[in-house]
Amino acid sequence: MNQQASCLIVDDEADIRELLVLTLERMQISADSASNLEEARSLLERREYGLCLTDMKLPDGSGLDLVRHITQFKPGVPVAVITAYGSAENAVAALKAGAFDYLSKPISLKQLRPLIESALRLTTAGNAKTDQQHTLFGESAPIRQVRAMIEKLARSQAPVHISGESGTGKELAARLIHASGPRREGPFVAVNCGALPENLIESEFFGYRKGAFTGANQDREGFFQAATGGTLFLDEVADLPLPMQVKLLRAIQEKKIRKIGSTQEEPVDVRIISATHRNLAQMLENGEFRQDLYYRLNVIELKMPALREMPEDIPRLSQRILEKQAAALGMDVPALNAGAEAALAQHAFPGNVRELENVLERALALCDGESITEVDLYLETGTGTTRTASPAMPSDMPLPEYLESLEKQAILDALEKTNNNRTAAAKLLGVSFRALRYRLAKLGLGKDE
């Protein structure tokens, strides 16, 4: 821990101030304390701090007043608010006001230490390098706003809910928030809530003790323990059944979990980021999602824009995708001609960036290797298609033979583009190597030239 780190403690109870000062000194952090809002403001004017811990209730005001004061005059200082036990509303209010995190009374040193360490790491978080594969490309206004929001969210521990249509990059945004903040050295655990069997959800999230149920032959950690010190990303959180929503709410509010078969709770240190493409507000009205959980997850919302909202980014984004796909296949990058660029700009892309990736992967397989044309994109429109008609089926050829000839030609084209590299050809065609080998044998193409 940095020897020069310092903290301001604000609480009207002398014994709590003393406990916090002693804890910080053991962590080699110098600490000043104030018993009210006026003293705190005075100390903030005279000294720079790396962190502020303040009680929610103060004799001459509220901890929220101090949060707002620091946000305005000392924007680089993270503030953690101490709330009364079970006061979820105050915790949410503090996070919405700009607090870095919160602690509930009675204060647990097991929860306090990681909070302090995370807060003090914020000073170096801005120097973190982001992996190029985890980058939001584009210069349109919507994507610039998202990047700016991610930068702000990285400086907080508040739960974030990422909304947006399928294929807009919600998990990528979550990874960027994690990688840009003080938890970047910790794990990023992504959970697809819709893919978990209902009877296993609780054990997957919280873990279990040996003997807790038939088949529990040893202790097992859950997602919360796996994400300790890092971020737990709950994708498609709207798919969680209502009984599990209750248990998740308690874990988030109390920052504690209980393994199945255990009689004791244990503290957990994770940041929660959730996402869904579904309309949670509508689900609330229908009774399909708990209101209290919604407000705990949706402390701050990040909305990912649809691709059709930023058409000016499509050419550059397409180029980046093609470079990545061609590199994976060991091919040169074909150019998008003017017709292809125009067709992409006019397409609605209901599947967003994921659909664009699929369109370009298909075009890479269909093009001549030099350039991609509008025909290669094989795009559909709302009133018909921009696809060129497939070669007319000869009237004297049975359908199975005609389809076989098309398949054979597609395989031969893929082999030619990949210099007869069957592994690369299989990837280009979107099939497994084993499936390609089977088709080669069936079509009489199995012998090496």
Coordinates of C-alpha atoms in Angstrom, one line a residue:
M1 CA 0.0 0.0 0.0
N2 CA 1.2 3.5 -0.8
Q3 CA 2.9 5.1 2.2
Q4 CA 1.5 8.5 1.2
A5 CA -2.1 7.4 1.0
S6 CA -4.5 9.3 3.2
C7 CA -8.1 9.1 4.2
L8 CA -10.7 11.4 5.7
I9 CA -13.2 9.8 8.1
V10 CA -16.5 11.6 8.9
D11 CA -18.7 10.2 11.6
D12 CA -20.3 11.7 14.7
E13 CA -19.6 8.5 16.8
A14 CA -16.2 8.7 18.3
D15 CA -15.8 4.9 18.7
I16 CA -16.4 4.3 15.0
R17 CA -13.9 7.1 14.1
E18 CA -11.3 5.5 16.4
L19 CA -11.9 2.0 14.9
L20 CA -11.6 3.3 11.4
V21 CA -8.4 5.3 12.1
L22 CA -6.8 2.3 13.8
T23 CA -7.7 0.0 10.8
L24 CA -6.3 2.5 8.3
E25 CA -3.1 3.0 10.3
R26 CA -2.5 -0.8 10.3
M27 CA -2.8 -0.6 6.5
Q28 CA -0.2 2.2 6.5
I29 CA -2.7 4.9 5.6
S30 CA -2.7 8.2 7.4
A31 CA -6.2 9.3 8.5
D32 CA -7.9 12.5 9.7
S33 CA -11.3 12.4 11.2
A34 CA -14.2 14.9 11.5
S35 CA -17.4 14.7 13.5
N36 CA -19.6 16.7 11.2
L37 CA -20.0 18.2 7.8
E38 CA -18.5 21.6 8.6
E39 CA -15.3 20.0 10.0
A40 CA -15.0 17.7 6.9
R41 CA -15.3 20.6 4.5
S42 CA -12.6 22.5 6.4
L43 CA -10.2 19.6 6.3
L44 CA -10.8 19.0 2.6
E45 CA -9.8 22.6 1.9
R46 CA -6.5 22.2 3.8
R47 CA -5.4 18.7 2.6
E48 CA -5.6 16.3 -0.3
Y49 CA -7.0 12.9 0.4
G50 CA -7.0 9.6 -1.5
L51 CA -10.4 8.5 0.0
C52 CA -13.2 9.7 2.1
L53 CA -15.4 7.5 4.4
T54 CA -18.5 9.2 5.7
D55 CA -21.5 8.2 7.7
M56 CA -24.9 8.8 6.0
K57 CA -26.3 10.7 9.0
L58 CA -24.4 13.7 10.3
P59 CA -25.4 16.3 13.0
D60 CA -25.4 19.2 10.5
G61 CA -26.4 17.4 7.3
S62 CA -26.2 14.2 5.3
G63 CA -23.4 12.1 3.9
L64 CA -25.0 12.8 0.5
D65 CA -24.3 16.5 1.0
L66 CA -20.6 15.6 1.5
V67 CA -20.7 13.3 -1.6
R68 CA -22.0 16.2 -3.7
H69 CA -19.5 18.6 -2.2
I70 CA -16.5 16.3 -3.0
T71 CA -17.9 15.5 -6.5
Q72 CA -18.0 19.3 -7.2
F73 CA -14.8 20.5 -5.6
K74 CA -12.6 17.3 -5.3
P75 CA -13.8 15.2 -8.2
G76 CA -10.8 12.8 -8.0
V77 CA -11.5 11.7 -4.5
P78 CA -13.6 8.5 -4.1
V79 CA -16.2 8.6 -1.3
A80 CA -17.7 5.6 0.4
V81 CA -20.8 6.1 2.5
I82 CA -21.6 4.2 5.7
T83 CA -25.3 3.4 5.9
A84 CA -27.5 1.9 8.6
Y85 CA -28.0 -1.9 8.5
G86 CA -30.5 -2.9 5.9
S87 CA -30.9 0.6 4.5
A88 CA -30.9 -0.3 0.8
E89 CA -32.6 2.9 -0.2
N90 CA -29.8 5.0 1.3
A91 CA -27.1 2.9 -0.3
V92 CA -28.7 3.3 -3.7
A93 CA -29.2 7.1 -3.2
A94 CA -25.5 7.4 -2.3
L95 CA -24.4 5.5 -5.4
K96 CA -26.6 7.6 -7.6
A97 CA -25.2 10.8 -6.0
G98 CA -21.7 9.7 -7.1
A99 CA -20.4 7.7 -4.2
F100 CA -17.7 5.2 -5.0
D101 CA -19.2 2.4 -2.8
Y102 CA -21.0 1.9 0.5
L103 CA -20.7 0.0 3.7
S104 CA -23.5 -1.2 6.0
K105 CA -23.3 -1.0 9.8
P106 CA -22.0 -2.9 11.8
I107 CA -18.8 -2.3 9.7
S108 CA -17.1 -5.5 8.8
L109 CA -13.3 -5.2 8.5
K110 CA -13.3 -8.0 5.9
Q111 CA -15.4 -5.7 3.7
L112 CA -13.7 -2.5 4.7
R113 CA -10.2 -3.5 3.6
P114 CA -10.9 -4.5 0.0
L115 CA -13.1 -1.3 -0.4
I116 CA -10.2 0.9 0.7
E117 CA -7.7 -0.9 -1.5
S118 CA -10.0 -0.6 -4.5
A119 CA -10.6 3.1 -3.9
L120 CA -6.9 3.9 -3.5
R121 CA -6.1 2.0 -6.7
L122 CA -8.3 4.5 -8.6
T123 CA -5.3 6.9 -8.9
T124 CA -3.5 4.4 -11.1
A125 CA -6.6 3.1 -13.0
G126 CA -6.2 5.7 -15.7
N127 CA -2.8 4.2 -16.6
A128 CA -4.3 0.8 -17.4
K129 CA -3.8 -0.3 -21.0
T130 CA -6.9 -1.7 -22.7
D131 CA -6.4 -4.8 -24.8
Q132 CA -7.0 -3.9 -28.5
Q133 CA -9.5 -6.7 -28.9
H134 CA -11.6 -5.1 -26.2
T135 CA -12.2 -1.7 -27.8
L136 CA -15.3 0.1 -29.0
F137 CA -14.5 1.4 -32.4
G138 CA -16.2 4.3 -34.1
E139 CA -16.3 8.1 -34.0
S140 CA -20.0 8.7 -34.2
A141 CA -21.7 10.7 -31.4
P142 CA -23.4 7.7 -29.8
I143 CA -20.3 5.6 -29.5
R144 CA -18.3 8.6 -28.2
Q145 CA -20.9 9.1 -25.5
V146 CA -20.7 5.4 -24.6
R147 CA -16.9 5.6 -24.3
A148 CA -17.2 8.7 -22.1
M149 CA -19.8 7.0 -19.9
I150 CA -17.6 3.9 -19.5
E151 CA -14.7 6.0 -18.3
K152 CA -16.9 7.5 -15.6
L153 CA -18.4 4.2 -14.6
A154 CA -14.9 2.7 -14.2
R155 CA -14.3 5.1 -11.3
S156 CA -17.2 3.7 -9.3
Q157 CA -18.3 0.5 -7.7
A158 CA -22.0 1.2 -8.3
P159 CA -23.9 -1.6 -10.0
V160 CA -24.4 -0.9 -13.7
H161 CA -27.1 -2.2 -16.0
I162 CA -26.3 -2.3 -19.7
S163 CA -29.3 -2.3 -22.0
G164 CA -29.5 -2.6 -25.7
E165 CA -30.6 -4.8 -28.6
S166 CA -28.9 -8.1 -29.2
G167 CA -25.5 -7.8 -30.8
T168 CA -24.8 -4.3 -29.7
G169 CA -21.7 -5.3 -27.6
K170 CA -23.1 -5.3 -24.0
E171 CA -20.5 -7.8 -22.8
L172 CA -17.7 -5.8 -24.5
A173 CA -18.9 -2.7 -22.6
A174 CA -18.9 -4.6 -19.3
R175 CA -15.3 -5.8 -20.0
L176 CA -14.2 -2.3 -20.7
I177 CA -15.7 -1.0 -17.5
H178 CA -13.8 -3.7 -15.6
A179 CA -10.5 -3.3 -17.5
S180 CA -10.5 0.5 -17.0
G181 CA -11.1 0.5 -13.2
P182 CA -9.4 -0.5 -10.0
R183 CA -10.6 -4.1 -10.2
R184 CA -8.8 -4.7 -13.6
E185 CA -6.3 -7.0 -12.0
G186 CA -9.1 -9.2 -10.6
P187 CA -11.2 -11.7 -12.4
F188 CA -14.0 -10.9 -14.9
V189 CA -16.6 -13.7 -14.5
A190 CA -19.4 -13.6 -17.2
V191 CA -22.6 -15.6 -16.5
N192 CA -25.3 -16.3 -19.0
C193 CA -28.3 -16.4 -16.7
G194 CA -30.6 -17.8 -19.3
A195 CA -28.4 -20.8 -19.9
L196 CA -28.4 -22.1 -16.3
P197 CA -30.7 -25.0 -15.3
E198 CA -33.2 -23.7 -12.7
N199 CA -32.4 -26.4 -10.2
L200 CA -28.7 -25.6 -10.3
I201 CA -28.8 -21.8 -10.2
E202 CA -28.3 -21.3 -6.5
S203 CA -25.4 -23.7 -6.2
E204 CA -23.8 -22.2 -9.3
F205 CA -24.0 -18.6 -7.9
F206 CA -23.2 -19.3 -4.2
G207 CA -21.4 -22.7 -4.2
Y208 CA -22.1 -25.5 -1.7
R209 CA -20.6 -27.5 1.1
K210 CA -19.6 -31.2 0.9
G211 CA -22.7 -33.3 1.7
A212 CA -25.2 -30.5 1.1
F213 CA -27.1 -32.7 -1.3
T214 CA -26.7 -36.0 -3.2
G215 CA -23.6 -35.7 -5.5
A216 CA -21.9 -32.9 -3.4
N217 CA -18.8 -34.9 -2.8
Q218 CA -16.6 -31.8 -2.0
D219 CA -16.9 -28.1 -1.3
R220 CA -17.4 -26.0 -4.4
E221 CA -17.1 -22.3 -4.9
G222 CA -19.8 -20.4 -6.8
F223 CA -19.7 -17.4 -9.3
F224 CA -19.5 -14.9 -6.5
Q225 CA -16.4 -16.5 -5.0
A226 CA -14.8 -16.9 -8.4
A227 CA -15.3 -13.2 -9.1
T228 CA -13.8 -12.1 -5.7
G229 CA -11.8 -8.9 -6.2
G230 CA -13.2 -8.4 -9.6
T231 CA -16.4 -8.1 -11.6
L232 CA -19.4 -10.5 -11.9
F233 CA -21.2 -9.9 -15.2
L234 CA -24.8 -11.2 -15.2
D235 CA -25.8 -11.4 -18.9
E236 CA -29.5 -11.8 -19.7
V237 CA -30.3 -11.2 -16.1
A238 CA -34.0 -10.9 -17.0
D239 CA -34.1 -14.7 -17.4
L240 CA -33.4 -15.4 -13.7
P241 CA -36.4 -17.1 -12.1
L242 CA -38.2 -15.0 -9.3
P243 CA -37.0 -17.2 -6.4
M244 CA -33.3 -16.7 -7.4
Q245 CA -34.0 -12.9 -7.9
V246 CA -34.7 -12.8 -4.1
K247 CA -31.5 -14.5 -3.2
L248 CA -29.5 -12.3 -5.6
L249 CA -31.0 -9.2 -4.2
R250 CA -29.9 -10.1 -0.6
A251 CA -26.4 -11.0 -1.8
I252 CA -26.0 -7.6 -3.5
Q253 CA -27.5 -5.6 -0.6
E254 CA -25.6 -7.3 2.2
K255 CA -22.4 -8.1 0.2
K256 CA -22.6 -11.6 1.8
I257 CA -23.6 -15.0 0.5
R258 CA -24.3 -18.4 2.1
K259 CA -23.2 -21.6 0.4
I260 CA -25.8 -24.4 0.2
G261 CA -25.3 -26.6 3.3
S262 CA -23.5 -23.9 5.3
T263 CA -24.9 -22.2 8.4
Q264 CA -22.7 -19.1 8.1
E265 CA -22.6 -16.2 5.7
E266 CA -19.3 -15.0 4.2
P267 CA -18.5 -11.6 2.8
V268 CA -18.0 -11.2 -0.9
D269 CA -16.1 -8.5 -2.7
V270 CA -17.5 -8.2 -6.3
R271 CA -18.8 -5.5 -8.5
I272 CA -22.1 -6.4 -10.3
I273 CA -22.7 -5.5 -13.9
S274 CA -25.8 -6.8 -15.5
A275 CA -27.3 -6.8 -19.0
T276 CA -30.3 -7.8 -21.0
H277 CA -31.9 -7.1 -24.4
R278 CA -35.3 -7.4 -22.9
N279 CA -37.5 -4.5 -21.6
L280 CA -37.1 -4.7 -17.8
A281 CA -39.6 -1.9 -17.2
Q282 CA -42.3 -3.9 -19.0
M283 CA -41.3 -7.1 -17.1
L284 CA -41.8 -5.1 -13.9
E285 CA -45.4 -4.3 -14.9
N286 CA -46.0 -7.9 -15.8
G287 CA -44.7 -9.1 -12.5
E288 CA -41.9 -11.1 -14.1
F289 CA -39.0 -9.2 -12.5
R290 CA -38.7 -7.9 -8.9
Q291 CA -38.9 -4.2 -8.5
D292 CA -36.4 -4.1 -5.6
L293 CA -33.8 -6.1 -7.6
Y294 CA -34.4 -3.8 -10.6
Y295 CA -33.5 -0.7 -8.6
R296 CA -30.4 -2.4 -7.1
L297 CA -29.1 -3.5 -10.5
N298 CA -30.1 -0.4 -12.4
V299 CA -28.3 2.1 -10.2
I300 CA -26.7 3.5 -13.3
E301 CA -27.8 2.5 -16.8
L302 CA -25.6 2.3 -19.9
K303 CA -27.6 2.1 -23.1
M304 CA -25.7 0.6 -26.1
P305 CA -26.7 2.2 -29.4
A306 CA -28.0 0.1 -32.3
L307 CA -25.7 -0.1 -35.4
R308 CA -28.3 1.8 -37.5
E309 CA -27.9 4.8 -35.2
M310 CA -24.3 5.2 -36.2
P311 CA -24.1 4.4 -40.0
E312 CA -21.0 6.6 -40.3
D313 CA -19.0 4.1 -38.3
I314 CA -19.9 1.1 -40.5
P315 CA -17.1 1.4 -43.0
R316 CA -14.3 1.6 -40.4
L317 CA -15.9 -1.1 -38.3
S318 CA -16.3 -3.3 -41.3
Q319 CA -12.6 -2.9 -42.1
R320 CA -11.6 -3.9 -38.6
I321 CA -13.8 -6.9 -38.7
L322 CA -12.5 -8.0 -42.1
E323 CA -8.9 -7.6 -40.9
K324 CA -9.6 -9.8 -37.9
Q325 CA -11.4 -12.5 -39.9
A326 CA -8.9 -12.6 -42.8
A327 CA -6.0 -12.8 -40.3
A328 CA -7.6 -15.9 -38.7
L329 CA -7.8 -17.5 -42.1
G330 CA -4.3 -16.5 -43.3
M331 CA -5.8 -14.5 -46.2
D332 CA -5.2 -11.0 -47.6
V333 CA -7.9 -8.5 -46.7
P334 CA -10.3 -7.8 -49.6
A335 CA -11.5 -4.3 -50.1
L336 CA -15.1 -3.3 -49.9
N337 CA -16.1 -1.7 -53.1
A338 CA -18.4 1.4 -53.3
G339 CA -21.5 -0.6 -53.9
A340 CA -20.9 -2.9 -50.9
E341 CA -20.2 0.1 -48.7
A342 CA -23.4 1.8 -49.8
A343 CA -25.4 -1.4 -49.2
L344 CA -24.0 -1.8 -45.7
A345 CA -24.8 1.8 -44.9
Q346 CA -28.4 1.4 -46.0
H347 CA -29.0 -1.9 -44.2
A348 CA -31.0 -1.8 -41.0
F349 CA -28.9 -4.5 -39.2
P350 CA -31.5 -5.8 -36.7
G351 CA -28.8 -8.1 -35.4
N352 CA -26.4 -5.1 -35.0
V353 CA -22.6 -5.7 -34.9
R354 CA -23.0 -9.4 -34.5
E355 CA -25.0 -9.5 -37.7
L356 CA -22.4 -7.3 -39.5
E357 CA -19.7 -9.8 -38.4
N358 CA -21.8 -12.7 -39.9
V359 CA -22.5 -10.8 -43.1
L360 CA -18.8 -10.0 -43.6
E361 CA -17.7 -13.6 -42.8
R362 CA -20.1 -14.9 -45.4
A363 CA -18.9 -12.3 -47.9
L364 CA -15.3 -13.3 -47.3
A365 CA -16.2 -16.8 -48.4
L366 CA -18.1 -15.7 -51.5
C367 CA -15.9 -12.9 -52.8
D368 CA -13.1 -13.3 -55.4
G369 CA -10.4 -12.6 -52.8
E370 CA -9.7 -9.2 -54.2
S371 CA -12.8 -7.2 -53.3
I372 CA -16.2 -7.6 -51.8
T373 CA -19.2 -6.5 -53.8
E374 CA -22.8 -5.9 -53.0
V375 CA -23.6 -9.3 -54.4
D376 CA -21.2 -11.0 -52.0
L377 CA -22.9 -9.4 -49.0
Y378 CA -26.2 -11.2 -49.8
L379 CA -28.2 -8.7 -47.7
E380 CA -31.9 -8.8 -47.2
T381 CA -34.1 -5.7 -47.2
G382 CA -37.6 -5.2 -45.8
T383 CA -39.3 -5.2 -49.2
G384 CA -37.3 -7.9 -50.8
T385 CA -33.7 -8.6 -51.1
T386 CA -30.6 -7.1 -52.5
R387 CA -29.3 -10.5 -53.3
T388 CA -28.6 -11.3 -56.9
A389 CA -30.6 -14.2 -58.1
S390 CA -28.8 -17.5 -57.8
P391 CA -27.9 -19.2 -61.1
A392 CA -31.1 -20.6 -62.5
M393 CA -31.5 -24.3 -61.9
P394 CA -31.3 -26.2 -65.2
S395 CA -34.8 -27.5 -66.1
D396 CA -33.4 -31.0 -66.8
M397 CA -31.4 -31.3 -63.6
P398 CA -33.0 -32.9 -60.5
L399 CA -32.9 -30.7 -57.3
P400 CA -30.6 -33.0 -55.3
E401 CA -28.0 -32.9 -58.1
Y402 CA -28.3 -29.1 -58.5
L403 CA -27.8 -28.6 -54.8
E404 CA -24.8 -31.0 -54.8
S405 CA -23.2 -29.0 -57.6
L406 CA -23.6 -25.8 -55.7
E407 CA -22.1 -27.3 -52.6
K408 CA -19.2 -28.8 -54.6
Q409 CA -18.4 -25.4 -56.1
A410 CA -18.5 -23.6 -52.8
I411 CA -16.0 -26.1 -51.3
L412 CA -13.7 -25.9 -54.3
D413 CA -13.8 -22.0 -54.1
A414 CA -13.0 -22.2 -50.4
L415 CA -10.1 -24.6 -51.0
E416 CA -8.7 -22.3 -53.7
K417 CA -8.9 -19.2 -51.5
T418 CA -7.0 -21.0 -48.7
N419 CA -4.4 -22.7 -50.9
N420 CA -6.0 -26.1 -50.1
N421 CA -5.7 -25.6 -46.4
R422 CA -8.6 -27.7 -45.3
T423 CA -8.7 -26.4 -41.7
A424 CA -8.9 -22.8 -43.0
A425 CA -11.4 -23.8 -45.7
A426 CA -13.7 -25.4 -43.1
K427 CA -13.6 -22.2 -41.1
L428 CA -14.4 -20.1 -44.1
L429 CA -17.4 -22.3 -44.9
G430 CA -18.6 -22.2 -41.3
V431 CA -18.4 -26.0 -40.8
S432 CA -16.1 -28.2 -38.7
F433 CA -13.0 -29.9 -40.1
R434 CA -14.7 -33.3 -39.7
A435 CA -17.8 -32.1 -41.5
L436 CA -15.7 -30.8 -44.4
R437 CA -13.7 -34.1 -44.6
Y438 CA -17.0 -36.0 -44.8
R439 CA -18.4 -33.7 -47.5
L440 CA -15.2 -34.0 -49.5
A441 CA -15.4 -37.8 -49.4
K442 CA -19.1 -37.8 -50.3
L443 CA -18.6 -35.5 -53.2
G444 CA -15.6 -37.4 -54.6
L445 CA -13.2 -34.6 -53.6
G446 CA -11.5 -36.5 -50.8
K447 CA -8.2 -37.4 -52.6
D448 CA -5.3 -35.0 -52.4
E449 CA -4.4 -33.3 -55.6

